[in-house]
Amino acid sequence: MKVDFERAIEEIKRRGSKRVGIQLPDGLRRRTFEIAEEIERRTDAEVIISGNTCFGACDIDLHLLHETDLLVHFAHSPIGEMNKVLFVSVTQEFEIEDLMKEALSILGKRVSVVTTAQHFGVLEKAKKMLEESGRDVIIKKPRRSPNPGHILGCDFSAVAENSDILFIGTGDFHALGISLFTEKDVVVLDPLKNEVRVVNAEKMKRKRYLIVSKCFEAKKFGIIVSSKPYQKRLSLARTLRDKAKKKGLRAEIIYLDTILYETLLNFDADAYVNTACPRFTYDDAELHPKPVITPEEFLVVLGEKKLEEVGVDQM
Ligand code: SF4
């Protein structure tokens, strides 16, 4: 794992920051003390560590930001400008040659390559191998990130049309999202499992149909809004609430920071519409105590859309 320390140190010195907050995702927290001590040793700054969630670039610890001159947010790429926030990359280098050979055997002539922030380092290598094998390669700039080929769980616009898709990354969340978005198979090159697999969202789609169908009996809807910057869709939530009320349903907006199943249990809604991070809607959906649906799925419940027309939730 390569942390771009030099960028953090340089920027802290350049700004003359005296109190610096640091924010790290779970996977990097084992190195929190090492990172804090390195900053304190090489600059004049005092470091304060955020203990709050750090799920993505949208998840800025605003409280800590107010207490500090600079907040250094590790491992995510920016999805918007914030004055006192510095995004520092953490990349994982790995050999892709053998896995790429396997992926090449199933990819067609035109290939769209996408990845997450941690794996930007191998994007160029993958592109080169694909081109050497005669493929046309597309690495497209998405809407929310400045980095071509960057996939977020809330933005799949880096995937090019009319192409096969190669996703370099771990887990199935992003690949399933891409498949929902494109209605195609996704070839996953997974450096953690050291394998190439094909992911398709057909099963997930059927599960979504089941969850939405449960909402037809619901009378009370909680419309979830997150206070996190770049996740907040308050005006959408207000529109949905008003539409629901017009249809005679009960609907209220629930505004919170981090969405937890336990928090939702205390409310007396029959179902929830999530306008915050789509990951909460899709991940472990079958474990949700009450159905959680996307804004578009809610339009199906309201009779304004057909289920077959619903795409993946994006911001
Ligand atoms: S909203 Fe969710 S998917 Fe989008 S950047 Fe934030 S954590 Fe990631």
Coordinates of C-alpha atoms and ligand atoms in Angstrom, one line a residue:
M1 CA 0.0 0.0 0.0
K2 CA 1.5 3.3 -1.1
V3 CA 0.5 6.4 0.9
D4 CA 1.3 9.7 -0.8
F5 CA 2.9 11.2 2.4
E6 CA 5.0 13.7 0.5
R7 CA 1.9 15.5 -0.8
A8 CA 0.4 15.7 2.7
I9 CA 3.6 16.9 4.3
E10 CA 4.3 19.5 1.5
E11 CA 0.8 20.9 1.7
I12 CA 0.7 21.1 5.5
K13 CA 4.0 23.0 5.4
R14 CA 2.9 25.2 2.5
R15 CA -0.3 26.2 4.3
G16 CA 1.5 26.6 7.7
S17 CA -1.2 24.4 9.2
K18 CA -1.0 24.2 13.0
R19 CA -3.8 21.7 13.7
V20 CA -4.4 18.9 11.2
G21 CA -7.3 16.4 11.2
I22 CA -6.7 13.1 9.6
Q23 CA -9.4 10.8 8.2
L24 CA -8.8 7.2 7.1
P25 CA -11.1 4.5 5.9
D26 CA -11.3 1.3 7.9
G27 CA -8.8 -0.6 5.8
L28 CA -6.1 1.9 6.7
R29 CA -6.8 2.5 10.3
R30 CA -4.2 -0.1 11.4
R31 CA -1.7 2.5 10.2
T32 CA -3.3 5.5 11.9
F33 CA -0.6 6.0 14.6
E34 CA 2.2 5.6 12.1
I35 CA 0.6 8.3 9.8
A36 CA -0.2 10.7 12.7
E37 CA 3.4 10.4 14.1
E38 CA 5.0 10.8 10.7
I39 CA 3.0 14.1 10.2
E40 CA 3.9 15.3 13.7
R41 CA 7.6 14.4 13.3
R42 CA 7.9 16.2 9.9
T43 CA 5.8 19.3 10.4
D44 CA 4.9 21.7 13.2
A45 CA 1.3 20.5 13.2
E46 CA -0.7 18.8 16.0
V47 CA -2.7 15.9 14.6
I48 CA -6.3 14.9 15.6
I49 CA -7.6 11.7 14.3
S50 CA -11.2 11.3 13.1
G51 CA -12.9 8.3 14.6
N52 CA -16.0 8.7 12.5
T53 CA -16.9 6.9 9.3
C54 CA -14.9 7.4 6.2
F55 CA -16.8 5.5 3.5
G56 CA -15.9 7.7 0.6
A57 CA -14.9 11.2 -0.6
C58 CA -18.4 12.3 0.3
D59 CA -17.8 11.3 3.9
I60 CA -16.0 14.4 5.2
D61 CA -15.8 14.8 9.0
L62 CA -17.3 18.2 9.1
H63 CA -17.1 18.5 12.9
L64 CA -13.4 17.8 12.9
L65 CA -13.0 20.1 9.9
H66 CA -14.3 23.0 12.0
E67 CA -11.7 22.2 14.7
T68 CA -8.7 22.2 12.4
D69 CA -6.8 24.3 9.9
L70 CA -6.7 21.4 7.4
L71 CA -8.4 18.0 7.2
V72 CA -6.3 15.3 5.4
H73 CA -8.6 12.7 3.9
F74 CA -6.8 9.6 2.8
A75 CA -7.5 7.0 0.1
H76 CA -10.4 8.6 -1.8
S77 CA -10.3 10.9 -4.8
P78 CA -12.1 14.3 -4.5
I79 CA -15.6 14.5 -5.9
G80 CA -15.9 18.3 -5.3
E81 CA -13.7 21.2 -4.1
M82 CA -13.6 21.8 -0.3
N83 CA -11.4 24.6 0.8
K84 CA -9.7 23.1 3.9
V85 CA -9.8 19.4 2.8
L86 CA -6.8 17.7 1.2
F87 CA -7.3 14.4 -0.5
V88 CA -4.3 12.1 -0.4
S89 CA -4.1 9.0 -2.5
V90 CA -3.4 5.5 -1.2
T91 CA -2.7 3.1 -4.0
Q92 CA -2.1 -0.6 -4.1
E93 CA 0.4 -1.9 -6.6
F94 CA 0.2 -5.5 -7.8
E95 CA 1.2 -7.6 -10.7
I96 CA -1.6 -7.9 -13.2
E97 CA 0.1 -9.8 -16.1
D98 CA -1.2 -13.3 -15.4
L99 CA -4.7 -12.1 -14.5
M100 CA -4.8 -9.9 -17.6
K101 CA -4.0 -12.8 -19.8
E102 CA -7.0 -14.6 -18.4
A103 CA -9.2 -11.6 -18.8
L104 CA -8.1 -11.1 -22.4
S105 CA -9.4 -14.6 -23.2
I106 CA -13.0 -13.4 -22.5
L107 CA -12.9 -9.7 -23.5
G108 CA -14.0 -8.6 -27.0
K109 CA -12.6 -6.0 -29.4
R110 CA -13.7 -2.8 -27.6
V111 CA -13.1 -2.6 -23.9
S112 CA -14.0 0.0 -21.3
V113 CA -11.7 -0.2 -18.3
V114 CA -12.8 1.1 -14.9
T115 CA -11.4 0.9 -11.4
T116 CA -11.6 2.3 -7.9
A117 CA -9.3 5.0 -6.4
Q118 CA -7.0 2.4 -4.8
H119 CA -6.1 0.7 -8.1
F120 CA -5.4 3.7 -10.3
G121 CA -1.8 2.6 -10.4
V122 CA -2.5 -0.4 -12.6
L123 CA -4.9 1.3 -15.0
E124 CA -2.2 2.3 -17.5
K125 CA -0.6 -1.2 -17.3
A126 CA -4.0 -2.8 -18.1
K127 CA -4.5 -0.4 -21.0
K128 CA -1.1 -1.1 -22.5
M129 CA -1.7 -4.9 -22.4
L130 CA -5.1 -4.5 -23.9
E131 CA -3.8 -2.3 -26.7
E132 CA -0.9 -4.7 -27.4
S133 CA -3.5 -7.4 -27.9
G134 CA -5.3 -5.4 -30.5
R135 CA -8.2 -4.1 -28.4
D136 CA -9.7 -0.6 -28.6
V137 CA -9.5 0.7 -25.0
I138 CA -11.7 3.4 -23.5
I139 CA -10.9 5.0 -20.2
K140 CA -13.6 7.5 -19.8
K141 CA -13.9 10.5 -17.5
P142 CA -16.9 10.2 -15.2
R143 CA -19.2 12.9 -13.9
R144 CA -18.2 13.0 -10.2
S145 CA -14.5 12.3 -10.2
P146 CA -11.7 14.1 -12.1
N147 CA -10.0 10.7 -12.8
P148 CA -10.7 8.9 -16.0
G149 CA -11.9 5.3 -15.5
H150 CA -12.9 6.0 -11.9
I151 CA -16.0 4.1 -10.7
L152 CA -17.9 5.1 -7.6
G153 CA -20.8 3.3 -6.1
C154 CA -22.9 6.4 -6.9
D155 CA -21.6 7.1 -10.4
F156 CA -21.1 4.6 -13.2
S157 CA -20.6 7.1 -15.9
A158 CA -17.0 6.1 -16.5
V159 CA -18.3 3.0 -18.3
A160 CA -18.3 3.5 -22.0
E161 CA -21.2 2.4 -24.2
N162 CA -21.0 -0.4 -26.8
S163 CA -18.0 -2.1 -25.2
D164 CA -17.1 -5.0 -23.0
I165 CA -16.3 -4.0 -19.4
L166 CA -13.2 -4.7 -17.4
F167 CA -13.4 -3.8 -13.7
I168 CA -10.2 -3.9 -11.7
G169 CA -11.0 -4.0 -8.1
T170 CA -12.2 -6.1 -5.1
G171 CA -15.7 -7.2 -3.9
D172 CA -18.8 -7.4 -6.0
F173 CA -20.5 -4.1 -5.1
H174 CA -19.1 -2.0 -7.9
A175 CA -19.3 -4.8 -10.5
L176 CA -23.0 -5.4 -9.7
G177 CA -23.7 -1.7 -9.9
I178 CA -22.0 -1.6 -13.3
S179 CA -24.0 -4.6 -14.5
L180 CA -27.2 -3.0 -13.3
F181 CA -26.2 0.2 -15.1
T182 CA -25.3 -1.4 -18.4
E183 CA -27.4 -4.6 -18.2
K184 CA -24.2 -6.5 -19.2
D185 CA -21.7 -8.9 -17.8
V186 CA -18.7 -7.4 -16.1
V187 CA -15.3 -9.0 -16.2
V188 CA -13.8 -8.5 -12.8
L189 CA -10.0 -8.6 -12.3
D190 CA -9.8 -9.0 -8.5
P191 CA -6.3 -8.5 -7.1
L192 CA -7.3 -9.5 -3.6
K193 CA -8.7 -12.9 -4.5
N194 CA -6.2 -13.1 -7.3
E195 CA -8.9 -14.2 -9.8
V196 CA -10.8 -13.2 -12.8
R197 CA -14.6 -13.7 -12.7
V198 CA -17.7 -12.6 -14.5
V199 CA -20.4 -10.8 -12.6
N200 CA -24.0 -10.3 -13.6
A201 CA -26.7 -8.4 -11.7
E202 CA -29.7 -10.6 -12.8
K203 CA -30.0 -12.2 -9.4
M204 CA -29.7 -8.9 -7.7
K205 CA -32.4 -7.5 -10.0
R206 CA -34.8 -10.2 -9.0
K207 CA -34.1 -9.4 -5.3
R208 CA -34.8 -5.7 -6.0
Y209 CA -38.2 -6.6 -7.6
L210 CA -39.1 -8.6 -4.4
I211 CA -38.1 -5.7 -2.1
V212 CA -40.1 -3.2 -4.2
S213 CA -43.1 -5.4 -4.3
K214 CA -43.2 -5.5 -0.4
C215 CA -43.5 -1.7 -0.5
F216 CA -46.8 -1.8 -2.3
E217 CA -48.4 -2.7 1.1
A218 CA -46.6 0.0 3.0
K219 CA -48.5 3.0 4.2
K220 CA -45.7 5.0 6.0
F221 CA -42.5 5.9 4.3
G222 CA -39.3 7.3 5.9
I223 CA -37.4 9.3 3.3
I224 CA -33.8 9.1 4.3
V225 CA -31.5 12.1 3.7
S226 CA -27.8 12.2 4.7
S227 CA -26.2 15.4 6.0
K228 CA -22.8 14.3 4.5
P229 CA -21.7 16.6 1.7
Y230 CA -22.0 15.1 -1.8
Q231 CA -24.6 12.6 -0.5
K232 CA -27.2 15.0 0.4
R233 CA -30.3 15.0 -1.9
L234 CA -32.7 17.0 0.2
S235 CA -34.6 18.6 -2.6
L236 CA -35.2 15.1 -4.2
A237 CA -36.4 13.8 -0.8
R238 CA -38.8 16.8 -0.5
T239 CA -40.2 16.1 -4.0
L240 CA -40.7 12.4 -3.2
R241 CA -42.4 13.2 0.2
D242 CA -44.8 15.6 -1.5
K243 CA -45.6 13.1 -4.3
A244 CA -46.3 10.4 -1.7
K245 CA -48.6 12.7 0.3
K246 CA -50.5 13.6 -2.8
K247 CA -51.2 9.8 -3.3
G248 CA -52.5 9.6 0.2
L249 CA -49.5 7.9 1.7
R250 CA -47.7 9.0 4.9
A251 CA -44.2 10.1 4.3
E252 CA -41.7 12.1 6.3
I253 CA -38.0 13.0 5.8
I254 CA -35.5 11.5 8.2
Y255 CA -32.3 13.5 8.3
L256 CA -29.2 11.8 9.6
D257 CA -25.4 11.6 9.4
T258 CA -24.4 7.9 9.1
I259 CA -27.3 5.6 8.3
L260 CA -27.3 2.5 10.4
Y261 CA -29.9 -0.3 10.5
E262 CA -30.2 0.1 14.3
T263 CA -31.1 3.7 13.9
L264 CA -33.9 2.9 11.5
L265 CA -35.3 0.3 13.8
N266 CA -36.5 2.9 16.2
F267 CA -38.7 4.7 13.7
D268 CA -42.2 3.5 12.9
A269 CA -42.1 3.6 9.1
D270 CA -43.1 0.5 7.1
A271 CA -40.4 1.1 4.5
Y272 CA -37.7 3.6 3.6
V273 CA -36.6 5.5 0.6
N274 CA -32.9 6.1 0.6
T275 CA -31.7 9.3 -1.1
A276 CA -28.2 9.0 0.5
C277 CA -25.4 6.7 -0.5
P278 CA -26.8 4.0 -2.8
R279 CA -24.6 1.5 -1.1
F280 CA -26.9 1.4 1.9
T281 CA -29.8 0.4 -0.3
Y282 CA -28.0 -2.3 -2.2
D283 CA -25.5 -3.9 0.2
D284 CA -27.0 -6.7 2.3
A285 CA -30.4 -5.6 1.3
E286 CA -32.0 -8.8 2.5
L287 CA -30.8 -8.1 6.0
H288 CA -32.6 -4.7 6.3
P289 CA -35.2 -4.9 9.0
K290 CA -37.7 -3.0 6.8
P291 CA -37.5 -2.6 3.0
V292 CA -35.2 0.1 1.7
I293 CA -35.7 1.3 -1.9
T294 CA -34.1 3.8 -4.2
P295 CA -35.8 7.1 -5.2
E296 CA -36.6 5.6 -8.7
E297 CA -38.0 2.4 -7.2
F298 CA -40.3 4.6 -5.1
L299 CA -41.7 6.1 -8.3
V300 CA -42.7 2.6 -9.2
V301 CA -44.6 2.3 -5.8
L302 CA -46.2 5.7 -6.6
G303 CA -47.3 4.4 -10.0
E304 CA -45.2 6.8 -12.0
K305 CA -42.7 4.3 -13.4
K306 CA -42.6 0.7 -14.5
L307 CA -40.2 -1.6 -12.6
E308 CA -38.4 -2.6 -15.8
E309 CA -37.5 1.1 -16.4
V310 CA -35.7 1.4 -13.1
G311 CA -31.9 1.8 -13.4
V312 CA -29.2 1.7 -10.8
D313 CA -29.3 4.6 -8.3
Q314 CA -26.7 7.3 -9.1
M315 CA -26.0 10.8 -7.9
Ligands
SF4_1 S1 -22.1 8.5 -1.9 FE1 -21.5 6.4 -1.4 S2 -20.7 5.5 -3.3 FE2 -20.8 7.8 -3.5 S3 -18.7 8.5 -2.9 FE3 -20.0 8.5 -1.1 S4 -19.6 6.6 -0.1 FE4 -18.9 6.4 -2.2

